[in-house]
Coordinates of C-alpha atoms and ligand atoms in Angstrom, one line a residue:
X110 CA -132.7 34.0 43.2
X111 CA -133.1 35.7 46.5
X112 CA -132.6 32.8 49.2
X113 CA -132.3 33.3 52.8
X114 CA -129.1 32.8 54.7
X115 CA -129.2 30.6 57.5
X116 CA -126.0 31.4 59.4
X117 CA -126.8 35.0 60.3
X118 CA -129.7 36.5 62.2
X119 CA -130.0 40.5 62.7
X120 CA -131.9 41.5 65.2
X121 CA -133.2 45.2 66.8
X122 CA -132.9 45.5 70.3
X123 CA -136.0 47.7 71.6
X124 CA -136.1 49.0 75.4
X125 CA -137.6 51.4 78.0
X126 CA -134.4 52.8 79.9
X127 CA -133.6 50.7 82.8
X128 CA -135.6 47.6 81.5
X129 CA -132.5 46.1 81.3
X130 CA -131.1 45.8 77.7
X131 CA -127.4 46.5 78.7
X132 CA -127.7 43.8 81.2
X133 CA -129.5 41.2 78.5
X134 CA -127.0 42.3 75.9
X135 CA -124.2 41.5 78.7
X136 CA -125.6 38.1 79.3
X137 CA -125.8 37.3 75.9
X138 CA -122.6 38.1 75.3
X139 CA -120.9 36.2 78.5
X140 CA -122.9 33.0 77.4
X141 CA -121.9 32.7 73.8
X142 CA -118.5 33.1 75.0
X143 CA -117.0 35.9 72.5
X144 CA -114.5 36.7 75.3
X145 CA -111.3 34.7 75.8
X146 CA -111.6 32.8 79.3
X147 CA -108.8 35.5 80.8
X148 CA -110.6 38.7 79.5
X149 CA -112.3 40.6 81.9
X150 CA -116.1 41.4 81.7
X151 CA -117.1 44.2 83.3
X152 CA -120.7 45.7 83.2
X153 CA -120.9 46.5 79.0
X154 CA -122.2 49.2 78.5
X155 CA -123.5 49.2 75.2
X156 CA -125.7 52.3 76.1
X157 CA -122.8 54.2 77.3
X158 CA -123.5 57.8 76.8
X159 CA -124.5 59.0 80.4
X160 CA -126.6 61.9 78.2
X161 CA -128.5 59.5 76.2
X162 CA -129.6 57.9 79.3
X163 CA -130.8 61.1 81.2
X164 CA -132.6 61.8 78.3
X165 CA -133.6 58.5 77.4
X166 CA -132.6 58.4 73.9
X167 CA -129.8 56.9 72.2
X168 CA -127.8 59.3 69.8
X169 CA -125.6 57.1 67.9
X170 CA -126.7 53.2 67.5
X171 CA -124.1 50.9 68.0
X172 CA -123.7 47.4 67.2
X173 CA -122.7 44.0 69.0
X174 CA -122.9 40.4 68.0
X175 CA -122.7 37.2 69.3
X176 CA -122.4 33.2 67.9
X177 CA -124.8 30.4 69.0
X178 CA -124.7 27.3 67.4
X179 CA -122.8 28.5 64.5
X180 CA -125.3 31.4 63.8
X181 CA -123.9 34.7 63.9
X182 CA -126.4 37.4 65.7
X183 CA -126.0 40.8 64.9
X184 CA -127.7 42.8 67.7
X185 CA -128.6 46.3 66.7
X186 CA -129.5 48.9 69.5
X187 CA -132.3 51.2 68.7
X188 CA -133.2 54.1 70.6
X189 CA -135.6 53.7 73.2
X190 CA -137.5 57.1 72.3
X191 CA -136.6 58.8 69.3
X192 CA -136.8 62.4 68.6
X193 CA -135.1 61.4 65.1
X194 CA -137.8 59.4 63.1
X195 CA -135.4 58.9 60.1
X196 CA -133.0 57.5 62.2
X197 CA -134.9 54.7 63.9
X198 CA -135.9 53.7 60.3
X199 CA -132.3 53.5 59.2
X200 CA -131.2 51.6 62.0
X201 CA -134.3 49.5 61.8
X202 CA -133.9 48.7 58.3
X203 CA -130.5 46.9 59.2
X204 CA -132.8 44.2 61.0
X205 CA -135.1 41.8 60.1
X206 CA -136.4 41.0 63.7
X207 CA -136.4 42.8 67.0
X208 CA -136.4 41.8 70.7
X209 CA -139.1 44.4 72.7
X210 CA -137.9 44.0 76.3
X211 CA -140.2 44.8 79.2
X212 CA -139.7 45.1 82.8
X213 CA -142.5 42.5 84.5
X214 CA -143.4 45.2 86.8
X215 CA -143.6 48.0 84.6
X216 CA -144.9 46.7 81.7
X217 CA -144.4 48.2 78.0
X218 CA -143.8 51.9 78.4
X219 CA -145.5 54.7 75.9
X220 CA -142.0 55.5 75.2
X221 CA -140.9 52.4 73.1
X222 CA -144.3 52.3 71.0
X223 CA -143.0 54.9 68.7
X224 CA -139.9 52.5 67.8
X225 CA -142.0 49.3 67.9
X226 CA -144.1 50.9 65.9
X227 CA -141.8 51.7 62.9
X228 CA -140.6 48.1 63.5
X229 CA -143.6 46.6 62.7
X230 CA -144.8 48.7 59.9
X231 CA -140.9 47.6 58.1
X232 CA -142.2 43.9 59.0
X233 CA -139.8 43.0 61.2
X234 CA -140.7 40.0 63.5
X235 CA -141.0 40.6 67.3
X236 CA -140.1 38.7 70.0
X237 CA -141.2 39.7 73.3
X238 CA -138.8 39.4 76.5
X239 CA -140.5 39.8 79.6
X240 CA -137.2 40.5 81.8
X241 CA -136.7 41.1 85.7
X242 CA -139.1 38.0 86.4
X243 CA -137.0 37.4 89.8
X244 CA -138.8 40.8 91.0
X245 CA -141.3 40.0 93.9
X246 CA -143.9 42.4 92.4
X247 CA -143.6 41.1 88.6
X248 CA -147.1 40.6 87.4
X249 CA -146.4 38.2 83.8
X250 CA -149.6 37.6 82.8
X251 CA -150.9 41.0 83.1
X252 CA -147.6 42.6 81.6
X253 CA -148.6 39.9 78.8
X254 CA -151.8 41.4 78.0
X255 CA -150.9 44.6 78.0
X256 CA -148.0 43.6 75.5
X257 CA -150.6 42.2 73.5
X258 CA -152.8 45.0 73.7
X259 CA -149.9 47.3 72.2
X260 CA -149.6 45.0 69.0
X261 CA -153.5 45.1 68.4
X262 CA -153.1 48.6 67.9
X263 CA -149.6 48.8 66.0
X264 CA -149.4 45.3 64.2
X265 CA -149.4 45.9 60.2
X266 CA -149.9 41.9 59.9
X267 CA -151.1 38.7 61.1
X268 CA -148.3 36.7 62.3
X269 CA -146.8 39.5 64.5
X270 CA -149.8 39.0 66.5
X271 CA -148.6 35.5 67.0
X272 CA -145.3 37.0 68.8
X273 CA -143.5 34.2 71.3
X274 CA -143.0 35.4 74.8
X275 CA -139.7 34.5 76.3
X276 CA -139.2 35.5 80.4
X277 CA -136.0 36.3 81.5
X278 CA -134.1 37.3 84.6
X279 CA -131.2 39.0 82.2
X280 CA -129.0 39.7 85.9
X281 CA -129.0 36.4 86.7
X282 CA -128.5 34.8 83.1
X283 CA -131.6 32.8 82.5
X284 CA -134.3 32.7 80.1
X285 CA -137.1 30.2 79.7
X286 CA -140.5 29.8 77.7
X287 CA -142.8 29.1 81.1
X288 CA -143.5 31.1 83.8
X289 CA -141.9 29.9 86.9
X290 CA -138.0 29.6 86.1
X291 CA -135.7 30.4 88.8
X292 CA -132.3 29.4 87.0
X293 CA -131.1 28.2 83.7
X294 CA -129.3 29.8 80.9
X295 CA -130.2 32.0 78.0
X296 CA -130.4 29.2 75.7
X297 CA -134.4 29.3 75.3
X298 CA -133.7 33.0 74.1
X299 CA -131.0 32.2 71.7
X300 CA -133.1 29.6 70.2
X301 CA -136.2 31.7 69.9
X302 CA -134.2 34.1 68.2
X303 CA -133.1 31.2 65.6
X304 CA -136.4 29.9 65.3
X305 CA -138.2 32.9 64.8
X306 CA -136.4 35.6 63.0
X307 CA -135.7 34.7 59.7
X308 CA -132.2 34.7 58.0
X309 CA -131.5 37.6 56.1
X310 CA -132.9 37.3 52.4
X311 CA -130.0 37.6 49.9
X312 CA -129.3 37.3 46.7
X313 CA -125.4 36.3 46.7
X314 CA -124.8 36.5 43.2
X315 CA -126.1 39.7 42.5
X316 CA -123.5 42.6 42.5
X317 CA -122.5 44.3 45.6
X318 CA -124.7 46.7 47.2
X319 CA -125.2 48.4 50.2
X320 CA -126.4 51.7 51.9
X321 CA -124.4 53.4 54.3
X322 CA -126.6 53.8 57.5
X323 CA -124.7 55.1 60.5
X324 CA -121.1 56.5 60.8
X325 CA -118.1 56.1 63.0
X326 CA -115.3 58.3 63.1
X327 CA -111.8 58.3 64.4
X328 CA -108.6 60.4 63.6
X329 CA -106.2 57.3 62.2
X330 CA -109.1 56.0 59.6
X331 CA -111.7 58.4 59.2
X332 CA -114.9 57.8 58.4
X333 CA -116.4 54.6 58.6
X334 CA -119.1 53.5 56.9
X335 CA -121.7 51.0 58.8
X336 CA -124.5 49.3 57.0
X337 CA -125.9 45.9 56.2
X338 CA -125.0 44.3 52.8
X339 CA -128.1 44.0 50.6
X340 CA -126.6 42.1 48.0
X341 CA -123.6 40.6 46.4
X342 CA -120.3 40.6 48.6
X343 CA -117.4 42.5 49.2
X344 CA -113.7 42.0 49.5
X345 CA -110.8 43.9 51.5
X346 CA -108.9 45.7 49.1
X347 CA -111.7 45.9 46.2
X348 CA -112.7 48.5 44.2
X349 CA -116.3 50.1 44.7
X350 CA -118.3 52.9 43.3
X351 CA -120.1 55.5 45.7
X352 CA -123.3 56.7 44.7
X353 CA -123.8 60.3 46.6
X354 CA -127.6 61.3 47.3
X355 CA -128.0 63.0 43.8
X356 CA -126.6 59.3 42.3
X357 CA -123.6 60.6 41.2
X358 CA -120.8 57.6 41.0
X359 CA -117.1 57.9 41.9
X360 CA -114.6 55.5 42.6
X361 CA -112.8 54.1 45.6
X362 CA -111.0 51.4 47.2
X363 CA -112.0 49.5 50.2
X364 CA -109.1 49.9 52.9
X365 CA -110.8 47.8 55.6
X366 CA -113.6 45.3 56.3
X367 CA -114.8 44.9 59.3
X368 CA -117.6 42.6 61.3
X369 CA -118.4 42.7 64.8
X370 CA -117.4 40.3 67.4
X371 CA -118.9 40.8 70.7
X372 CA -118.4 44.7 71.2
X373 CA -115.5 44.8 68.9
X374 CA -115.1 45.0 65.5
X375 CA -112.9 42.2 63.5
X376 CA -111.3 43.1 60.3
X377 CA -112.6 40.7 57.7
X378 CA -111.1 39.7 54.1
X379 CA -114.6 39.3 52.7
X380 CA -118.2 39.8 53.5
X381 CA -121.5 38.6 52.0
X382 CA -125.5 39.8 51.7
X383 CA -126.9 39.8 55.4
X384 CA -124.1 40.7 56.7
X385 CA -123.8 43.8 58.8
X386 CA -120.3 45.4 58.0
X387 CA -117.8 48.6 58.8
X388 CA -115.4 49.7 56.0
X389 CA -113.2 52.3 55.7
X390 CA -111.7 54.3 52.8
X391 CA -114.2 56.6 51.2
X392 CA -113.4 59.2 53.1
X393 CA -116.2 61.5 52.6
X394 CA -118.8 59.6 52.8
X395 CA -122.5 60.2 54.1
X396 CA -125.2 58.3 55.4
X397 CA -128.1 57.6 53.2
X398 CA -125.1 56.6 49.7
X399 CA -125.0 53.7 48.4
X400 CA -121.4 51.7 48.2
X401 CA -121.5 49.2 45.6
X402 CA -119.6 47.2 42.8
X403 CA -118.9 48.9 39.3
X404 CA -122.0 46.9 37.5
X405 CA -125.0 47.6 40.3
X406 CA -127.6 50.2 40.3
X407 CA -127.3 52.3 43.6
X408 CA -130.2 51.8 45.9
X409 CA -133.0 54.1 46.6
X410 CA -131.1 56.8 48.6
X411 CA -132.4 57.4 52.2
X412 CA -134.2 60.7 53.1
X413 CA -131.9 62.5 55.4
X414 CA -133.2 65.0 57.9
X415 CA -132.0 68.7 56.9
X416 CA -130.5 71.5 59.4
X417 CA -133.8 73.0 60.2
X418 CA -132.8 75.1 62.9
X419 CA -129.5 77.1 63.9
X420 CA -127.5 78.7 66.4
X421 CA -124.3 80.8 67.3
X422 CA -121.7 79.3 69.2
X423 CA -119.3 81.8 70.6
X424 CA -116.2 81.9 72.6
X425 CA -117.1 83.0 76.1
X426 CA -116.5 86.7 76.5
X427 CA -117.8 87.3 80.0
X428 CA -116.0 88.6 83.2
X429 CA -116.1 84.7 84.3
X430 CA -114.9 83.3 81.1
X431 CA -112.2 80.4 81.8
X432 CA -113.4 79.9 85.5
X433 CA -114.5 76.3 84.9
X434 CA -113.7 75.5 81.3
X435 CA -111.3 73.1 80.2
X436 CA -111.6 73.9 76.4
X437 CA -112.3 77.7 75.7
X438 CA -110.5 78.9 73.2
X439 CA -112.1 79.7 69.5
X440 CA -109.6 76.8 68.0
X441 CA -110.6 74.4 70.3
X442 CA -114.3 74.9 69.8
X443 CA -114.0 74.6 66.2
X444 CA -112.3 71.8 66.2
X445 CA -114.8 70.1 68.1
X446 CA -117.4 71.4 66.0
X447 CA -115.6 69.8 63.3
X448 CA -114.9 66.7 64.4
X449 CA -119.0 66.1 65.6
X450 CA -119.7 67.1 61.5
X451 CA -117.8 63.7 60.6
X452 CA -120.6 61.6 62.2
X453 CA -123.9 63.8 63.4
X454 CA -125.9 63.7 60.2
X455 CA -127.7 66.8 59.2
X456 CA -125.3 68.7 61.6
X457 CA -123.4 72.0 59.8
X458 CA -120.5 74.2 60.8
X459 CA -120.3 77.5 59.3
X460 CA -117.6 80.2 60.2
X461 CA -119.7 83.0 62.0
X462 CA -119.3 86.6 61.4
X463 CA -116.2 86.7 63.8
X464 CA -113.2 84.4 64.1
X465 CA -114.9 84.0 67.5
X466 CA -118.1 82.5 66.5
X467 CA -119.7 79.5 64.1
X468 CA -123.1 79.1 63.3
X469 CA -124.0 75.6 63.8
X470 CA -127.3 73.9 62.0
X471 CA -128.7 71.1 63.1
X472 CA -132.3 68.9 62.9
X473 CA -134.0 70.9 65.7
X474 CA -133.7 72.3 68.8
X475 CA -133.3 69.5 70.8
X476 CA -130.2 68.3 68.4
X477 CA -128.5 71.2 68.8
X478 CA -128.8 71.0 72.8
X479 CA -128.0 67.6 73.2
X480 CA -124.4 68.9 71.4
X481 CA -124.3 72.0 73.4
X482 CA -124.7 69.3 76.4
X483 CA -122.0 67.0 75.6
X484 CA -119.4 69.4 75.0
X485 CA -120.3 70.8 78.3
X486 CA -120.0 67.3 80.0
X487 CA -116.5 67.4 78.0
X488 CA -115.1 70.2 79.7
X489 CA -115.8 72.9 76.9
X490 CA -117.0 76.6 77.3
X491 CA -118.6 78.8 75.4
X492 CA -121.7 80.8 74.7
X493 CA -124.8 80.1 72.4
X494 CA -127.3 82.2 71.1
X495 CA -131.1 81.7 70.4
X496 CA -132.1 79.2 68.4
X497 CA -133.6 80.2 65.0
X498 CA -135.4 78.4 61.9
X499 CA -133.6 78.2 58.7
X500 CA -135.6 80.1 56.5
X501 CA -135.5 80.4 52.4
X502 CA -137.0 82.1 50.1
X503 CA -138.9 79.5 47.3
X504 CA -142.1 78.9 45.2
X505 CA -144.3 80.2 48.5
X506 CA -142.0 83.2 49.1
X507 CA -140.6 83.2 52.4
X508 CA -140.7 79.4 53.4
X509 CA -139.8 77.6 56.7
X510 CA -139.6 74.2 57.9
X511 CA -142.5 71.9 58.8
X512 CA -142.6 68.7 61.2
X513 CA -145.2 65.9 61.8
X514 CA -145.4 66.0 65.4
X515 CA -146.5 62.8 67.1
X516 CA -147.7 62.7 70.5
X517 CA -149.1 60.1 72.8
X518 CA -150.7 61.6 76.1
X519 CA -153.1 60.8 78.8
X520 CA -156.5 61.9 77.8
X521 CA -157.0 64.4 80.0
X522 CA -153.7 66.9 78.4
X523 CA -156.0 66.3 74.9
X524 CA -157.5 70.0 75.5
X525 CA -154.4 71.6 76.9
X526 CA -152.2 70.0 74.0
X527 CA -154.8 71.7 71.4
X528 CA -155.0 75.1 72.5
X529 CA -151.1 75.3 72.8
X530 CA -150.4 73.8 69.9
X531 CA -152.4 76.0 67.7
X532 CA -151.2 78.9 69.5
X533 CA -147.9 77.7 67.6
X534 CA -149.9 77.3 64.4
X535 CA -150.3 73.2 64.9
X536 CA -152.8 71.5 62.4
X537 CA -154.2 68.7 63.9
X538 CA -153.8 65.9 61.6
X539 CA -155.3 62.7 63.5
X540 CA -156.7 62.0 66.8
X541 CA -156.7 58.4 68.3
X542 CA -157.7 56.8 71.4
X543 CA -155.3 53.5 72.7
X544 CA -156.3 51.2 74.8
X545 CA -154.7 52.2 77.7
X546 CA -156.5 55.2 78.3
X547 CA -153.8 57.4 76.1
X548 CA -154.5 60.0 73.1
X549 CA -152.6 60.0 70.5
X550 CA -152.4 63.2 68.1
X551 CA -150.8 64.4 65.1
X552 CA -150.0 67.7 64.1
X553 CA -148.2 69.5 61.3
X554 CA -146.4 72.3 62.7
X555 CA -143.8 74.9 61.7
X556 CA -140.1 73.8 63.3
X557 CA -140.2 77.5 64.7
X558 CA -143.4 76.1 66.9
X559 CA -141.6 73.6 68.6
X560 CA -138.8 75.8 70.1
X561 CA -139.0 75.7 73.5
X562 CA -142.6 73.5 73.1
X563 CA -141.1 70.2 74.8
X564 CA -140.7 72.1 77.8
X565 CA -144.2 73.0 78.3
X566 CA -145.2 69.3 76.9
X567 CA -143.7 67.9 79.6
X568 CA -145.1 70.1 82.1
X569 CA -148.4 70.5 81.0
X570 CA -148.5 66.5 80.8
X571 CA -147.4 66.0 84.2
X572 CA -144.6 64.0 82.4
X573 CA -146.7 61.4 81.5
X574 CA -146.7 62.3 77.7
X575 CA -144.3 61.1 74.8
X576 CA -143.5 63.6 71.5
X577 CA -141.8 62.7 68.7
X578 CA -141.0 64.7 65.5
X579 CA -140.5 64.0 61.6
X580 CA -139.1 66.2 59.0
X581 CA -141.7 67.1 56.7
X582 CA -140.3 69.6 54.2
X583 CA -140.8 73.4 53.5
X584 CA -143.5 75.1 53.3
X585 CA -145.0 79.0 53.2
X586 CA -143.8 81.0 56.1
X587 CA -146.7 79.8 58.7
X588 CA -147.2 83.6 59.9
X589 CA -146.0 85.2 63.2
X590 CA -146.1 82.9 66.7
X591 CA -147.0 85.4 69.4
X592 CA -144.0 84.9 71.8
X593 CA -144.3 86.7 74.6
X594 CA -142.2 86.6 77.5
X595 CA -141.3 89.4 80.3
X596 CA -138.5 91.4 80.4
X597 CA -135.2 90.7 81.9
X598 CA -134.0 91.5 85.4
X599 CA -130.4 92.4 84.7
X600 CA -127.7 92.4 87.3
X601 CA -126.4 96.0 87.4
X602 CA -122.8 95.2 89.6
X603 CA -120.4 92.4 89.4
X604 CA -120.0 90.5 92.8
X605 CA -121.4 88.3 95.0
X606 CA -125.2 88.4 95.5
X607 CA -127.0 89.2 98.6
X608 CA -130.3 87.8 100.5
X609 CA -130.9 91.6 101.2
X610 CA -130.1 92.9 96.9
X611 CA -132.2 89.4 96.3
X612 CA -135.0 90.1 98.2
X613 CA -135.4 93.7 96.6
X614 CA -135.2 92.0 93.3
X615 CA -137.8 89.7 93.8
X616 CA -140.4 92.1 94.4
X617 CA -139.8 93.0 90.7
X618 CA -140.5 89.8 88.9
X619 CA -138.8 85.9 89.3
X620 CA -135.6 85.3 90.0
X621 CA -133.1 82.2 88.8
X622 CA -130.1 82.6 91.6
X623 CA -129.6 82.5 95.1
X624 CA -127.6 84.6 97.6
X625 CA -124.1 83.9 97.1
X626 CA -124.3 83.2 93.5
X627 CA -121.5 85.4 91.6
X628 CA -123.0 87.7 89.0
X629 CA -121.5 89.8 86.4
X630 CA -123.1 93.3 85.2
X631 CA -125.4 92.6 82.2
X632 CA -126.1 89.1 83.8
X633 CA -129.5 88.0 83.7
X634 CA -130.9 87.3 86.9
X635 CA -134.5 86.8 86.5
X636 CA -137.6 87.7 84.8
X637 CA -139.0 91.1 85.6
X638 CA -143.4 91.0 86.1
X639 CA -143.0 94.0 83.3
X640 CA -141.9 93.8 79.9
X641 CA -139.2 96.1 79.8
X642 CA -135.8 95.2 81.0
X643 CA -134.7 96.3 84.6
X644 CA -131.4 96.6 85.7
X645 CA -131.4 95.8 89.5
X646 CA -128.3 95.3 92.3
X647 CA -128.5 92.1 93.5
X648 CA -125.2 92.4 95.4
X649 CA -126.6 95.4 97.5
X650 CA -125.7 95.1 101.2
X651 CA -128.2 96.0 104.3
X652 CA -127.0 99.8 104.7
X653 CA -125.8 100.0 108.6
X654 CA -127.4 102.9 110.3
X655 CA -127.5 104.3 113.7
X656 CA -130.9 102.9 114.1
X657 CA -131.0 99.6 115.9
X658 CA -132.9 97.3 113.5
X659 CA -134.9 94.6 114.7
X660 CA -134.6 90.9 113.9
X661 CA -137.6 90.8 111.3
X662 CA -135.6 93.4 109.3
X663 CA -132.8 91.4 108.9
X664 CA -134.2 88.3 108.3
X665 CA -135.6 88.6 104.7
X666 CA -138.0 86.2 103.0
X667 CA -136.6 84.4 100.1
X668 CA -138.6 82.5 97.1
X669 CA -136.3 79.5 96.1
X670 CA -135.1 80.5 93.0
X671 CA -136.0 78.2 89.5
X672 CA -132.9 78.4 87.7
X673 CA -133.9 77.2 84.2
X674 CA -132.7 74.0 82.3
X675 CA -130.3 73.9 79.2
X676 CA -133.6 73.7 76.9
X677 CA -135.7 76.2 78.7
X678 CA -132.9 78.8 78.7
X679 CA -132.5 78.3 74.9
X680 CA -136.2 79.0 74.4
X681 CA -136.0 81.9 77.2
X682 CA -133.4 84.1 75.7
X683 CA -134.2 86.9 73.2
X684 CA -132.2 87.7 69.9
X685 CA -129.7 90.0 71.9
X686 CA -129.2 87.4 74.8
X687 CA -127.0 84.4 75.0
X688 CA -126.4 81.7 77.0
X689 CA -123.3 81.2 78.7
X690 CA -122.3 77.4 79.1
X691 CA -119.6 76.1 81.6
X692 CA -119.2 72.7 82.6
X693 CA -120.5 73.7 85.9
X694 CA -123.1 76.3 85.6
X695 CA -125.2 77.7 83.0
X696 CA -126.0 81.8 82.7
X697 CA -128.0 83.8 81.1
X698 CA -126.9 87.3 79.5
X699 CA -127.1 90.2 77.8
X700 CA -125.0 89.8 74.5
X701 CA -123.9 93.6 75.3
X702 CA -123.2 93.8 78.9
X703 CA -123.1 97.5 79.0
X704 CA -126.0 99.0 80.5
X705 CA -125.7 102.6 79.4
X706 CA -124.7 101.0 75.4
X707 CA -127.5 98.7 76.2
X708 CA -130.4 101.6 76.8
X709 CA -129.4 103.6 74.0
X710 CA -129.8 100.5 71.5
X711 CA -133.4 100.4 73.6
X712 CA -134.3 104.1 72.9
X713 CA -133.0 103.9 69.1
X714 CA -135.3 101.0 68.5
X715 CA -138.3 103.1 69.7
X716 CA -137.6 105.6 68.1
X717 CA -137.6 103.9 64.8
X718 CA -140.3 101.9 65.4
X719 CA -142.0 105.4 66.1
X720 CA -140.9 106.6 62.7
X721 CA -142.7 104.1 61.0
Ligands
GDP94 P1 -131.3 49.6 80.6 O1 -131.2 50.8 80.5 O2 -132.4 48.8 79.5 O3 -129.9 48.9 79.8 O4 -130.9 49.0 82.0 P2 -129.7 48.0 82.8 O5 -129.5 47.2 82.1 O6 -128.9 49.3 83.0 O7 -130.5 47.5 84.0 C1 -131.4 48.6 85.0 C2 -131.3 47.8 86.0 O8 -131.8 46.5 86.2 C3 -129.9 47.5 86.7 O9 -129.8 48.0 87.9 C4 -130.0 45.9 86.3 O10 -129.3 45.3 87.5 C5 -131.7 45.6 86.9 N1 -131.3 44.6 86.4 C6 -131.4 43.8 85.1 N2 -132.3 42.7 84.8 C7 -132.8 42.3 85.9 C8 -133.3 41.4 86.2 O11 -133.4 40.4 85.5 N3 -133.8 41.4 87.5 C9 -133.6 42.1 88.1 N4 -134.1 41.9 89.6 N5 -133.2 43.2 88.2 C10 -132.6 43.5 86.7

């Protein structure tokens, strides 16, 4: 018979970047005395990857646990803004309740809506924490009423509209059920969690079952599966069955079993239903697979995003190779990619056409862009080609991946969005106005149509919109999507760009570089105003002549350059181009650096087209 455990609570925490999630978890950890007296408690970074911070997303959710009045509270971190709908859902599935953390000045932010909607759809019991009540501009009642409106839009069950509100100053470590508190402890929040979030519903006598929800990896132990035990119990050293995504069983031994304490893992002998655990011993476990005792039937496998977009990572062979990077060899790049595959769902790495290249497939352009950015920050240097969707042959002939696209944006951007997206073969499937003057749009769109869209989206909504995507599956090829880009302005010489050369070049188009930047022949320095590529010598200096030049002649007017971001670079490059990525710079280049060979190839392509 299922019953509810009284000694555990599993709570997901949902917050917009900067609303104080780290500070709040820090305060909970400190006050639950999970640290020994002499342990140093600095600022605990639950959400520690600076890249995630910058992009406002968490790639791998982490766990923490605190104890209050004999009850263990597992705190499950969630992405504040997720592009990876499936991942959000998996992580939320471990929780019975959620804390929605809201800044007392800013109020609820659109970016957290998507995750909150998922949480409420899964029936989680929510608690609203209004944080930073000490801020002089705090507007508590307005923020609470904005939050109520949000719940009115999103709640799926009546009880969700009766959420408790806790007012907090996470920085000074106190919370209260009333407005106006200026001191105290976190006890009111702990108590609210205990009373409002139900304990996990479990059947302790049923055979052991859990779903691998996230993976962790270290060289020493290999893969560790993290998940919530659904039924029964498991002991360290016991024999378990792993059901893969096709339902095929294999037998394994649990080497080590861990629970969470504070931000650390502690080894356990036994754990039971409702606990969130990490276990080792199943070296090739994948997300979504069931781990169970021999007599149990597998849990329904959870859908895992399929790789839909691929691009080639290559050893950097530009004339500037090795200038900035710490890790530049094919072996180093290969090892790093293989390590990533261990825990990064839906990432695949295959050997490329040469020993110096690898084909990396992921669940979208952003997924791959994040990997590129992460490796770059770790000191890697390499080059990447244009992202392409992975097509296949199927019942409908050539098939390509499609996605559901959810957009929340100011109403005024609606026309622009619909027009841009229809050019990208998107079909609108829903339109809805929210209380706050936002419009919610839903589309079905080929993944191909999303490549490069984020950039357009951000500028078209002045940064006010949010977008999320969810994989739908393969469908018939949607037809050509016009992809118009002007030709490239290509540097013809190696050297340092000079004002004179740049001034000349900027008459032909729009430049990415400024004087002083080092360039090499074959590097793309801007976009031509016309369709064809054009070689330009940006290193050219003004000829010194006998004629005394006037000052106005020397002082050239330069337009400030607009170097593209990584994501824009990826969507900008053509099939004969690539992006050179180093820890310090991004450069666009032609794959073939030699201008003569390039010109010959262009001519050949032209003849071939004429012959058809
Ligand atoms: P996160 O991005 O949600 O993890 O946010 P952080 O925990 O890093 O907090 C963002 C900023 O808000 C930091 O500078 C904190 O010191 C500050 N902060 C957090 N809680 C409070 C609070 O209760 N009051 C005030 N005034 N500032 C806070």
